[in-house]
Coordinates of C-alpha atoms in Angstrom, one line a residue:
M1 CA 0.0 0.0 0.0
K2 CA 1.6 3.2 -1.1
L3 CA 0.9 6.1 1.3
P4 CA 0.9 9.8 0.6
E5 CA 4.2 11.4 1.7
K6 CA 2.4 14.2 3.5
Y7 CA 0.4 11.5 5.4
V8 CA 3.5 9.5 6.2
H9 CA 5.2 12.5 7.7
E10 CA 2.2 13.4 9.8
I11 CA 1.8 9.9 11.2
K12 CA 5.6 9.5 11.9
A13 CA 5.4 12.7 13.9
L14 CA 2.5 11.4 16.0
L15 CA 3.8 7.8 16.5
G16 CA 7.5 8.1 16.4
E17 CA 9.3 4.7 16.8
E18 CA 5.9 3.0 16.5
Y19 CA 5.3 4.0 12.9
G20 CA 6.9 0.8 11.5
E21 CA 4.5 -1.3 13.6
Y22 CA 1.6 0.9 12.3
E23 CA 2.6 0.6 8.7
K24 CA 3.0 -3.2 9.0
C25 CA -0.6 -3.5 10.3
L26 CA -2.0 -1.9 7.1
E27 CA -1.0 -5.0 5.2
G28 CA -3.3 -7.1 7.5
R29 CA -7.1 -7.6 7.2
S30 CA -9.6 -5.2 8.6
A31 CA -11.8 -6.6 11.3
C32 CA -15.4 -7.4 10.6
G33 CA -18.0 -6.5 13.3
L34 CA -21.7 -6.6 14.2
R35 CA -23.7 -4.9 16.9
V36 CA -26.6 -6.6 18.5
N37 CA -29.8 -4.5 18.4
N38 CA -30.9 -4.5 22.0
A39 CA -34.1 -2.8 21.1
K40 CA -35.2 -6.2 19.8
I41 CA -33.2 -8.8 21.6
S42 CA -30.8 -9.1 24.5
T43 CA -27.2 -9.9 23.8
E44 CA -27.5 -13.0 25.9
E45 CA -30.5 -14.3 23.9
F46 CA -28.9 -13.3 20.6
L47 CA -25.8 -15.4 21.4
K48 CA -28.0 -18.4 22.1
L49 CA -30.0 -17.9 18.9
T50 CA -27.3 -17.0 16.3
P51 CA -25.6 -19.8 14.2
F52 CA -22.5 -17.7 13.7
S53 CA -19.2 -18.0 15.6
L54 CA -18.6 -14.7 17.3
T55 CA -15.9 -13.1 19.4
P56 CA -16.6 -10.1 21.8
V57 CA -15.4 -6.7 20.9
P58 CA -13.8 -5.6 24.2
W59 CA -15.0 -2.0 24.3
V60 CA -18.7 -2.5 23.5
E61 CA -21.0 -4.9 25.5
N62 CA -23.2 -5.7 22.4
G63 CA -20.4 -5.7 19.7
F64 CA -18.8 -8.8 18.2
Y65 CA -16.2 -9.8 15.7
Y66 CA -17.3 -12.3 13.0
N67 CA -15.7 -14.3 10.3
E68 CA -15.6 -12.5 6.9
E69 CA -16.6 -15.7 5.1
D70 CA -20.0 -15.8 6.9
A71 CA -22.8 -14.2 4.9
L72 CA -24.5 -12.3 7.8
T73 CA -26.5 -10.0 5.6
K74 CA -28.1 -13.0 3.9
H75 CA -29.5 -14.5 7.0
P76 CA -33.1 -13.8 8.1
H77 CA -32.0 -12.5 11.5
Y78 CA -30.3 -9.6 9.7
H79 CA -33.6 -8.8 7.9
A80 CA -35.4 -9.1 11.3
G81 CA -33.1 -6.2 12.5
L82 CA -31.5 -8.3 15.2
Y83 CA -28.0 -6.9 14.4
Y84 CA -26.3 -4.3 12.4
I85 CA -23.0 -4.7 10.5
Q86 CA -20.6 -2.1 11.8
E87 CA -16.8 -1.7 11.9
P88 CA -15.7 -2.3 15.6
S89 CA -14.2 1.2 16.2
A90 CA -17.3 2.8 14.8
M91 CA -19.3 1.3 17.6
I92 CA -17.4 3.6 20.1
P93 CA -19.2 7.0 19.6
A94 CA -22.8 5.9 20.3
S95 CA -21.7 3.7 23.2
R96 CA -19.9 6.6 24.8
L97 CA -22.7 9.2 24.6
P98 CA -24.6 8.6 27.8
V99 CA -28.3 8.6 26.3
E100 CA -31.0 8.2 28.9
H101 CA -34.6 7.3 28.5
G102 CA -36.7 10.4 27.7
D103 CA -33.8 12.3 26.1
K104 CA -34.1 14.3 22.9
V105 CA -31.1 13.2 20.9
L106 CA -29.6 14.5 17.6
D107 CA -27.4 12.5 15.3
L108 CA -26.3 15.3 13.1
C109 CA -24.4 13.3 10.4
A110 CA -26.2 10.2 10.7
A111 CA -26.1 8.1 7.4
P112 CA -26.0 5.2 7.0
G113 CA -27.4 4.6 10.5
G114 CA -25.0 2.5 12.5
K115 CA -24.7 5.0 15.3
A116 CA -28.3 6.3 15.0
T117 CA -29.8 2.9 15.4
E118 CA -27.8 2.4 18.6
L119 CA -28.8 5.8 19.9
A120 CA -32.5 4.9 19.3
A121 CA -32.0 1.6 21.0
K122 CA -30.6 3.3 24.1
L123 CA -33.8 5.6 24.1
G124 CA -35.9 2.4 24.4
G125 CA -39.0 3.9 22.5
T126 CA -38.9 7.0 24.7
G127 CA -37.9 10.7 24.0
L128 CA -36.9 11.5 20.4
L129 CA -34.1 10.8 18.0
V130 CA -33.6 13.4 15.2
A131 CA -31.4 11.6 12.7
N132 CA -30.0 14.0 9.9
D133 CA -27.9 13.7 6.9
I134 CA -27.5 16.6 4.4
S135 CA -27.5 14.1 1.4
N136 CA -31.1 13.1 0.6
S137 CA -30.0 9.8 -1.0
R138 CA -28.0 8.8 2.0
A139 CA -30.8 9.8 4.3
K140 CA -33.1 7.3 2.5
G141 CA -30.7 4.6 3.5
L142 CA -30.6 5.9 7.0
L143 CA -34.4 5.7 7.2
K144 CA -34.5 2.1 6.0
N145 CA -31.9 1.1 8.7
L146 CA -33.9 2.9 11.5
E147 CA -37.1 1.2 10.4
M148 CA -35.5 -2.2 10.0
A149 CA -34.2 -1.8 13.5
G150 CA -37.7 -1.2 14.8
H151 CA -37.4 2.4 15.9
R152 CA -40.5 4.6 16.1
N153 CA -39.6 7.8 18.1
I154 CA -37.7 9.4 15.2
L155 CA -37.5 12.3 12.9
V156 CA -35.4 11.7 9.8
T157 CA -34.2 14.9 8.2
S158 CA -32.0 16.0 5.3
E159 CA -30.7 19.5 6.1
A160 CA -27.6 21.6 6.6
P161 CA -26.8 21.9 10.3
K162 CA -27.4 25.8 10.2
Q163 CA -31.0 25.1 8.9
L164 CA -31.6 22.7 11.8
L165 CA -30.5 25.3 14.2
N166 CA -33.4 27.5 13.1
Y167 CA -35.8 24.9 14.4
F168 CA -33.9 23.5 17.5
P169 CA -31.9 26.1 19.4
E170 CA -30.8 24.7 22.7
Y171 CA -33.2 21.8 22.3
F172 CA -31.2 18.5 22.6
D173 CA -30.1 16.7 25.7
K174 CA -27.5 14.7 23.8
I175 CA -25.9 15.3 20.3
L176 CA -23.5 13.0 18.2
V177 CA -21.4 14.6 15.5
D178 CA -19.6 11.9 13.6
A179 CA -18.2 14.4 11.2
P180 CA -17.2 13.9 7.5
C181 CA -13.4 13.7 7.6
S182 CA -10.3 12.9 5.5
G183 CA -10.6 9.2 6.5
E184 CA -7.0 8.5 7.5
G185 CA -8.0 5.8 9.8
M186 CA -9.8 3.9 7.1
F187 CA -6.9 3.3 4.7
R188 CA -6.6 -0.4 5.6
R189 CA -10.3 -1.1 5.3
D190 CA -10.9 1.0 2.1
P191 CA -7.7 1.8 0.1
S192 CA -9.8 4.0 -2.3
M193 CA -9.8 6.6 0.6
I194 CA -6.1 7.3 -0.1
K195 CA -7.0 8.9 -3.5
S196 CA -9.8 10.9 -1.8
Y197 CA -7.3 12.0 0.9
E198 CA -4.9 13.2 -1.8
E199 CA -7.7 15.3 -3.4
K200 CA -9.3 16.5 -0.1
G201 CA -7.1 16.4 3.0
P202 CA -7.5 17.7 6.5
E203 CA -7.2 21.3 5.4
I204 CA -10.4 21.0 3.4
Y205 CA -12.4 19.2 6.1
A206 CA -11.4 21.0 9.2
P207 CA -13.3 24.2 8.4
L208 CA -16.5 22.2 7.6
Q209 CA -16.1 20.3 10.8
Q210 CA -15.8 23.5 12.7
E211 CA -18.9 24.8 11.0
I212 CA -20.9 21.7 12.0
L213 CA -19.6 21.8 15.6
S214 CA -20.5 25.5 15.9
A215 CA -24.2 24.7 15.0
A216 CA -24.3 21.6 17.2
V217 CA -23.1 23.5 20.3
K218 CA -25.9 26.0 19.8
M219 CA -28.4 23.2 19.5
L220 CA -27.3 21.7 22.8
K221 CA -29.1 22.4 26.0
P222 CA -27.3 23.7 29.0
G223 CA -26.3 20.6 30.9
G224 CA -26.3 18.6 27.7
M225 CA -23.5 16.5 26.3
L226 CA -22.1 16.4 22.8
L227 CA -19.8 13.7 21.4
Y228 CA -17.5 14.5 18.4
S229 CA -15.9 11.7 16.4
T230 CA -14.0 11.1 13.3
C231 CA -12.3 8.2 11.5
T232 CA -9.0 10.1 10.9
F233 CA -5.8 10.8 12.9
S234 CA -5.2 14.4 11.9
T235 CA -4.9 16.7 15.0
L236 CA -6.2 19.5 12.7
E237 CA -9.5 17.6 12.4
N238 CA -9.5 16.2 16.0
E239 CA -7.9 17.9 18.9
K240 CA -7.5 21.3 17.3
N241 CA -11.3 21.3 16.5
I242 CA -12.1 20.6 20.1
Q243 CA -9.6 23.3 21.2
K244 CA -11.5 25.8 18.9
V245 CA -14.9 24.7 20.6
L246 CA -13.4 25.5 24.0
D247 CA -12.0 28.8 22.9
D248 CA -15.1 29.9 21.2
N249 CA -17.6 28.6 23.8
P250 CA -16.4 29.1 27.5
E251 CA -19.4 27.2 28.7
M252 CA -18.1 24.0 27.0
E253 CA -15.9 21.5 28.9
I254 CA -14.2 18.3 28.0
A255 CA -15.7 15.4 29.9
D256 CA -14.0 12.1 30.8
I257 CA -14.7 9.4 28.3
R258 CA -14.5 5.6 29.1
K259 CA -11.4 4.1 27.5
G260 CA -10.2 0.5 27.3
D261 CA -7.3 -1.7 26.5
G262 CA -5.4 -0.5 23.4
F263 CA -7.0 3.0 23.5
S264 CA -4.8 6.1 23.5
D265 CA -5.2 9.5 25.1
G266 CA -5.9 12.6 23.0
I267 CA -2.8 14.7 22.0
A268 CA -2.3 18.0 23.8
G269 CA 0.6 19.6 21.9
P270 CA 2.4 22.9 22.6
G271 CA -0.1 25.8 23.2
M272 CA -3.1 23.4 23.5
D273 CA -5.3 22.7 26.5
E274 CA -3.9 19.8 28.6
R275 CA -7.5 18.6 29.1
L276 CA -7.4 17.4 25.5
S277 CA -5.7 14.2 26.8
R278 CA -9.2 13.2 28.0
C279 CA -10.1 12.6 24.3
L280 CA -9.9 9.0 22.9
R281 CA -7.9 7.7 20.0
I282 CA -7.8 4.2 18.4
W283 CA -4.7 3.2 16.4
P284 CA -5.2 0.0 14.4
H285 CA -1.9 -1.6 15.6
R286 CA -2.8 -1.1 19.2
A287 CA -6.5 -2.3 19.1
G288 CA -8.8 -4.5 17.0
G289 CA -10.4 -1.8 14.9
E290 CA -9.7 0.9 12.4
G291 CA -8.5 4.4 13.4
H292 CA -10.9 6.6 15.3
F293 CA -11.1 9.6 17.5
A294 CA -13.7 10.7 20.0
A295 CA -14.2 13.5 22.4
L296 CA -17.1 14.0 24.9
L297 CA -18.1 17.6 25.7
L298 CA -20.4 19.0 28.5
K299 CA -22.3 22.3 28.3
A300 CA -22.4 24.2 31.6
G301 CA -25.7 24.9 33.2
S302 CA -28.7 23.0 34.2
A303 CA -31.1 21.5 31.7
G304 CA -34.5 23.3 31.5
T305 CA -37.4 23.4 29.1
S306 CA -36.3 22.8 25.5
K307 CA -36.3 26.0 23.4
S308 CA -37.8 26.1 19.9
S309 CA -37.9 29.1 17.7
R310 CA -41.2 28.0 16.2
S311 CA -44.5 27.4 17.9
R312 CA -46.8 24.4 17.2
E313 CA -49.0 25.0 14.2
G314 CA -52.1 22.8 14.8
A315 CA -51.8 19.2 14.8
S316 CA -53.5 17.2 12.1
S317 CA -56.8 15.6 13.1
Q318 CA -57.3 11.9 13.2
G319 CA -60.8 12.4 11.8
R320 CA -62.6 9.1 11.0
A321 CA -59.6 7.5 9.2
E322 CA -58.3 5.8 12.4
D323 CA -61.4 3.7 13.0
S324 CA -60.2 0.5 11.2
F325 CA -56.6 1.1 12.4
L326 CA -57.8 1.2 16.1
A327 CA -59.6 -2.1 15.5
F328 CA -56.4 -3.4 14.1
A329 CA -54.2 -2.2 17.0
E330 CA -56.7 -3.3 19.8
D331 CA -54.2 -5.9 21.0
I332 CA -51.0 -3.9 20.7
P333 CA -50.4 -2.1 24.0
W334 CA -47.9 0.6 22.9
L335 CA -50.3 1.6 20.1
R336 CA -53.2 2.1 22.5
E337 CA -51.0 3.9 25.2
H338 CA -48.6 6.1 23.2
D339 CA -47.9 9.7 24.3
G340 CA -48.1 11.2 20.8
K341 CA -50.9 11.5 18.3
I342 CA -52.1 9.7 15.1
D343 CA -51.6 12.0 12.2
V344 CA -53.5 11.5 8.9
R345 CA -51.9 12.7 5.7
D346 CA -53.7 11.7 2.6
E347 CA -54.1 8.0 2.9
N348 CA -51.1 7.5 5.3
L349 CA -51.4 7.2 9.1
Y350 CA -48.4 8.2 11.3
L351 CA -47.7 7.9 14.9
I352 CA -46.1 11.2 15.9
P353 CA -43.9 11.0 19.0
G354 CA -44.9 13.2 21.9
P355 CA -42.0 15.6 21.8
L356 CA -42.8 16.3 18.1
C357 CA -46.3 17.3 19.0
D358 CA -45.1 20.5 20.7
I359 CA -43.1 22.0 17.8
S360 CA -43.5 23.0 14.2
I361 CA -41.3 21.6 11.5
R362 CA -43.1 23.3 8.6
G363 CA -40.4 24.1 6.0
L364 CA -38.0 21.4 7.3
R365 CA -36.9 18.8 4.7
F366 CA -37.8 15.5 6.3
L367 CA -38.2 11.9 5.3
R368 CA -40.1 10.7 8.2
T369 CA -41.9 12.1 11.3
G370 CA -42.3 9.2 13.8
L371 CA -43.7 5.8 12.6
L372 CA -45.6 5.2 9.4
L373 CA -48.3 2.9 10.6
G374 CA -49.8 2.1 7.2
T375 CA -52.4 3.3 4.8
Q376 CA -56.2 3.7 4.9
K377 CA -57.8 2.6 1.6
K378 CA -61.6 2.5 1.1
G379 CA -62.2 2.0 4.8
R380 CA -59.5 -0.7 5.2
F381 CA -56.3 -0.4 7.1
E382 CA -53.1 -1.8 5.4
P383 CA -50.2 -2.0 7.9
S384 CA -46.8 -0.7 6.9
Q385 CA -43.4 -2.7 6.8
A386 CA -42.1 -0.2 9.4
L387 CA -45.0 -1.2 11.8
A388 CA -44.1 -4.9 11.4
M389 CA -40.6 -4.2 12.4
C390 CA -41.7 -2.4 15.6
L391 CA -43.8 -5.3 16.8
R392 CA -43.0 -8.3 19.0
Q393 CA -44.4 -11.6 18.1
E394 CA -46.5 -11.8 21.3
E395 CA -48.1 -8.4 20.5
Y396 CA -49.9 -9.5 17.5
P397 CA -52.4 -12.4 17.7
N398 CA -52.2 -13.6 14.0
C399 CA -48.7 -14.5 13.3
V400 CA -46.6 -17.4 12.0
S401 CA -42.9 -18.0 12.9
L402 CA -40.7 -19.6 10.4
A403 CA -37.3 -21.3 11.3
G404 CA -34.5 -18.9 10.6
D405 CA -32.6 -21.4 8.6
S406 CA -35.6 -22.5 6.6
I407 CA -36.3 -22.4 2.8
E408 CA -39.7 -20.7 3.7
A409 CA -38.0 -17.8 5.5
R410 CA -35.8 -17.1 2.5
K411 CA -38.6 -17.5 0.0
Y412 CA -40.7 -14.9 2.1
L413 CA -37.7 -12.5 2.1
K414 CA -37.5 -12.8 -1.7
G415 CA -41.1 -11.8 -2.2
E416 CA -42.5 -15.2 -3.0
T417 CA -45.8 -16.7 -1.8
V418 CA -45.2 -19.2 1.0
Q419 CA -47.2 -22.4 1.3
L420 CA -47.6 -23.7 4.9
P421 CA -49.8 -26.4 6.7
G422 CA -52.7 -24.9 8.4
M423 CA -55.3 -22.3 7.5
Y424 CA -54.5 -18.5 7.5
S425 CA -56.7 -15.4 6.8
G426 CA -56.3 -11.6 7.3
W427 CA -53.1 -9.8 7.9
V428 CA -50.4 -12.3 9.1
L429 CA -47.2 -11.2 10.8
V430 CA -44.4 -13.3 9.4
C431 CA -41.5 -14.0 11.8
A432 CA -38.2 -15.7 11.8
D433 CA -37.5 -17.6 15.0
G434 CA -40.1 -15.4 16.7
Y435 CA -38.8 -12.0 15.4
P436 CA -41.0 -10.1 12.8
L437 CA -39.9 -9.8 9.2
G438 CA -43.0 -8.3 7.7
W439 CA -46.6 -8.9 6.6
A440 CA -48.5 -11.4 4.5
K441 CA -52.2 -11.9 3.7
G442 CA -53.5 -15.3 4.6
M443 CA -55.3 -17.2 1.9
Q444 CA -56.1 -20.6 3.4
S445 CA -52.8 -22.6 3.3
A446 CA -50.9 -19.8 1.4
L447 CA -49.3 -16.6 2.6
K448 CA -49.5 -14.0 0.0
N449 CA -46.4 -12.0 0.2
K450 CA -46.6 -8.3 1.4
Y451 CA -42.9 -7.8 2.2
Y452 CA -41.8 -4.4 1.2
P453 CA -40.4 -4.7 -2.4
G454 CA -37.6 -2.3 -1.8
W455 CA -36.2 -4.6 1.0
R456 CA -36.4 -7.9 -0.8
M457 CA -33.5 -10.2 -0.6
Q458 CA -31.7 -10.6 -4.1

């Protein structure tokens, strides 16, 4: 692997005599990781269920290494949202942001969703997660991953940070900024990043990161916490950005962040705040993951009522469109007892999270507000794929569970009709080993496939 001279000079200055060890590690294989979705299944139950051989990632309780040869994304458990494929070091940011039930959380650069899905899992169906990506195409993939993981208290947006600030000044309890960066830490995993680095290095990214951080600080409540992370080694993109936050915002402080074996402290060079050593670095020759940086910041003050520059502008009425839906949802406790509202837009029904009922998002570019429940057509309710992924098998009376390793489960995921012994009618929740995959319409011994076409297994 031929590395840019400028990069080699930078890393030698940071590592000194260790540089040879680092360079040698780049010839090895990148680690493959998965993170268990604890919103759907406990880590202990997942380990009993999964057919794959896994080894724990030492710094994350629900993270595991897996063998590259195993086709994890082809298994029905993946399509049931039981786990997310994620590089092991990339599991750190969401795990180190102390999200609590009821928090309002912002993931500012969220696509493709690895960190956002973990933040939502930590919320446990409470509070609100605003997951944003400025790229609309990437935000669509983000929405899919959040829905597959079974999360409903969400707002998925595609905006510039400055635009979000107009709606959410000092609003969030916790904010994650996994910033776009020069990607120095990913050269082993993705050698094409080297060419990108040569075209756009740290000098290009640092001003963009500072702009993102500036908006994020203004959206953070007093008493709130912000985690900044990158997958690069450059002090210009890492510690010097944190230094600028401290210089520009006296109310911001660097908090301690939990570290582990193989982790390194942040670099506090000449003229820099010694507190920068509280930051966290991962070097791939010291730990079993790619290069990463993270810093946890605290905003002074006590958390009060969330501010919003825009008042609520009249919630949509449920009208009569909810009648058949309420009959459908009669046996689903959280659909009867939610703290939000049912919003009807054209033929679609949405469950709007409680926190979103108190603000206006008119003019904001969003892909989803809350949970798409389904559609109302000619007095009939048709449940959505997203609703299926939020359910548990025991919450819906008309369901069938296929063995995860069965031909029938794979046929269902490919969009085919499934023939089974027994008699079925109405909307059937199809599961794999007890975990929902999607819907079918029962037609005696056949399940007419209603799995969302855009998600079908190829």
